[in-house]
Amino acid sequence: MLFNPLAYIDRLTRGGFSPEQARASAEALETAFSESVATKADVGDVRHDMELLKRDLAEVEGRLKLEISQSKTDILRWVFGFNLVLIGAIFTILKFVR
């Protein structure tokens, strides 16, 4: 938002404000506008931060997929090993039963 403090001060003084009151009001408004409005640099900073965040999220997603894949492999190994031991135990029991 564009704000012309000199024109604002002139309007206030013509309306009956003292020059000091008009200047104080203009400074207060200018400060409020400058603090509440994002500049192009602010938007650029936010975009840059978002790009960094996207890269970080992609990296985390890749690591999670790798960990899940490794966990699946570990589980399959344990299941296969357990089944081998179970089959061995069954054959051993059948051998002693006969």
mmCIF file of C-alpha atoms in Angstrom:
data_model
loop_
_atom_site.group_PDB
_atom_site.id
_atom_site.type_symbol
_atom_site.label_atom_id
_atom_site.label_comp_id
_atom_site.label_asym_id
_atom_site.label_seq_id
_atom_site.Cartn_x
_atom_site.Cartn_y
_atom_site.Cartn_z
ATOM 1 C CA MET A 1 0.000 0.000 0.000
ATOM 2 C CA LEU A 2 1.396 3.374 -0.976
ATOM 3 C CA PHE A 3 1.290 6.030 1.700
ATOM 4 C CA ASN A 4 2.316 9.659 1.202
ATOM 5 C CA PRO A 5 3.016 11.062 4.671
ATOM 6 C CA LEU A 6 3.450 14.653 3.444
ATOM 7 C CA ALA A 7 0.024 14.753 1.824
ATOM 8 C CA TYR A 8 -1.441 13.155 4.955
ATOM 9 C CA ILE A 9 0.189 15.793 7.186
ATOM 10 C CA ASP A 10 -1.080 18.580 4.920
ATOM 11 C CA ARG A 11 -4.651 17.239 5.097
ATOM 12 C CA LEU A 12 -4.546 16.947 8.869
ATOM 13 C CA THR A 13 -3.141 20.460 9.352
ATOM 14 C CA ARG A 14 -5.807 21.879 7.028
ATOM 15 C CA GLY A 15 -8.379 20.021 9.084
ATOM 16 C CA GLY A 16 -7.249 21.655 12.327
ATOM 17 C CA PHE A 17 -4.483 19.396 13.663
ATOM 18 C CA SER A 18 -1.292 20.995 14.863
ATOM 19 C CA PRO A 19 1.789 20.211 12.749
ATOM 20 C CA GLU A 20 3.185 18.116 15.617
ATOM 21 C CA GLN A 21 -0.012 16.081 15.912
ATOM 22 C CA ALA A 22 -0.188 15.588 12.151
ATOM 23 C CA ARG A 23 3.468 14.491 11.990
ATOM 24 C CA ALA A 24 3.015 12.063 14.907
ATOM 25 C CA SER A 25 -0.071 10.578 13.293
ATOM 26 C CA ALA A 26 1.705 10.216 9.934
ATOM 27 C CA GLU A 27 4.694 8.507 11.579
ATOM 28 C CA ALA A 28 2.399 6.129 13.441
ATOM 29 C CA LEU A 29 0.523 5.200 10.265
ATOM 30 C CA GLU A 30 3.719 4.801 8.264
ATOM 31 C CA THR A 31 5.130 2.491 10.937
ATOM 32 C CA ALA A 32 1.927 0.456 11.054
ATOM 33 C CA PHE A 33 1.847 0.099 7.262
ATOM 34 C CA SER A 34 5.503 -0.839 6.980
ATOM 35 C CA GLU A 35 5.240 -3.474 9.716
ATOM 36 C CA SER A 36 2.095 -5.111 8.380
ATOM 37 C CA VAL A 37 2.857 -5.219 4.656
ATOM 38 C CA ALA A 38 5.113 -7.851 3.147
ATOM 39 C CA THR A 39 7.697 -6.596 0.710
ATOM 40 C CA LYS A 40 8.933 -8.392 -2.399
ATOM 41 C CA ALA A 41 12.040 -9.312 -0.423
ATOM 42 C CA ASP A 42 9.849 -10.860 2.295
ATOM 43 C CA VAL A 43 7.978 -12.905 -0.295
ATOM 44 C CA GLY A 44 11.274 -13.967 -1.857
ATOM 45 C CA ASP A 45 12.588 -15.064 1.537
ATOM 46 C CA VAL A 46 9.444 -17.093 2.175
ATOM 47 C CA ARG A 47 9.706 -18.744 -1.248
ATOM 48 C CA HIS A 48 13.345 -19.591 -0.611
ATOM 49 C CA ASP A 49 12.491 -21.057 2.791
ATOM 50 C CA MET A 50 9.695 -23.100 1.218
ATOM 51 C CA GLU A 51 12.088 -24.509 -1.393
ATOM 52 C CA LEU A 52 14.527 -25.496 1.348
ATOM 53 C CA LEU A 53 11.685 -27.108 3.265
ATOM 54 C CA LYS A 54 10.561 -29.038 0.178
ATOM 55 C CA ARG A 55 14.102 -30.366 -0.298
ATOM 56 C CA ASP A 56 14.326 -31.354 3.352
ATOM 57 C CA LEU A 57 10.977 -33.129 3.177
ATOM 58 C CA ALA A 58 12.012 -34.992 0.021
ATOM 59 C CA GLU A 59 15.210 -36.087 1.760
ATOM 60 C CA VAL A 60 13.324 -37.273 4.834
ATOM 61 C CA GLU A 61 10.807 -39.095 2.632
ATOM 62 C CA GLY A 62 13.648 -40.887 0.838
ATOM 63 C CA ARG A 63 15.240 -41.928 4.118
ATOM 64 C CA LEU A 64 11.900 -43.184 5.445
ATOM 65 C CA LYS A 65 11.288 -45.239 2.316
ATOM 66 C CA LEU A 66 14.758 -46.759 2.659
ATOM 67 C CA GLU A 67 14.189 -47.597 6.332
ATOM 68 C CA ILE A 68 10.806 -49.155 5.561
ATOM 69 C CA SER A 69 12.349 -51.225 2.786
ATOM 70 C CA GLN A 70 15.125 -52.399 5.116
ATOM 71 C CA SER A 71 12.579 -53.259 7.801
ATOM 72 C CA LYS A 72 10.584 -55.329 5.324
ATOM 73 C CA THR A 73 13.735 -57.208 4.353
ATOM 74 C CA ASP A 74 14.582 -57.871 8.007
ATOM 75 C CA ILE A 75 11.069 -59.129 8.722
ATOM 76 C CA LEU A 76 11.177 -61.473 5.722
ATOM 77 C CA ARG A 77 14.521 -62.865 6.887
ATOM 78 C CA TRP A 78 13.140 -63.502 10.371
ATOM 79 C CA VAL A 79 9.995 -65.151 9.026
ATOM 80 C CA PHE A 80 11.991 -67.346 6.658
ATOM 81 C CA GLY A 81 14.421 -68.312 9.424
ATOM 82 C CA PHE A 82 11.612 -69.021 11.861
ATOM 83 C CA ASN A 83 9.868 -71.210 9.286
ATOM 84 C CA LEU A 84 13.084 -73.173 8.704
ATOM 85 C CA VAL A 85 13.512 -73.738 12.442
ATOM 86 C CA LEU A 86 9.846 -74.710 12.773
ATOM 87 C CA ILE A 87 10.080 -77.204 9.913
ATOM 88 C CA GLY A 88 13.250 -78.615 11.447
ATOM 89 C CA ALA A 89 11.544 -78.957 14.812
ATOM 90 C CA ILE A 90 8.559 -80.715 13.216
ATOM 91 C CA PHE A 91 10.819 -83.206 11.421
ATOM 92 C CA THR A 92 12.767 -83.818 14.624
ATOM 93 C CA ILE A 93 9.574 -84.457 16.588
ATOM 94 C CA LEU A 94 8.286 -86.791 13.829
ATOM 95 C CA LYS A 95 11.609 -88.650 13.854
ATOM 96 C CA PHE A 96 11.366 -89.328 17.586
ATOM 97 C CA VAL A 97 7.661 -90.207 17.452
ATOM 98 C CA ARG A 98 8.187 -93.039 14.947
#
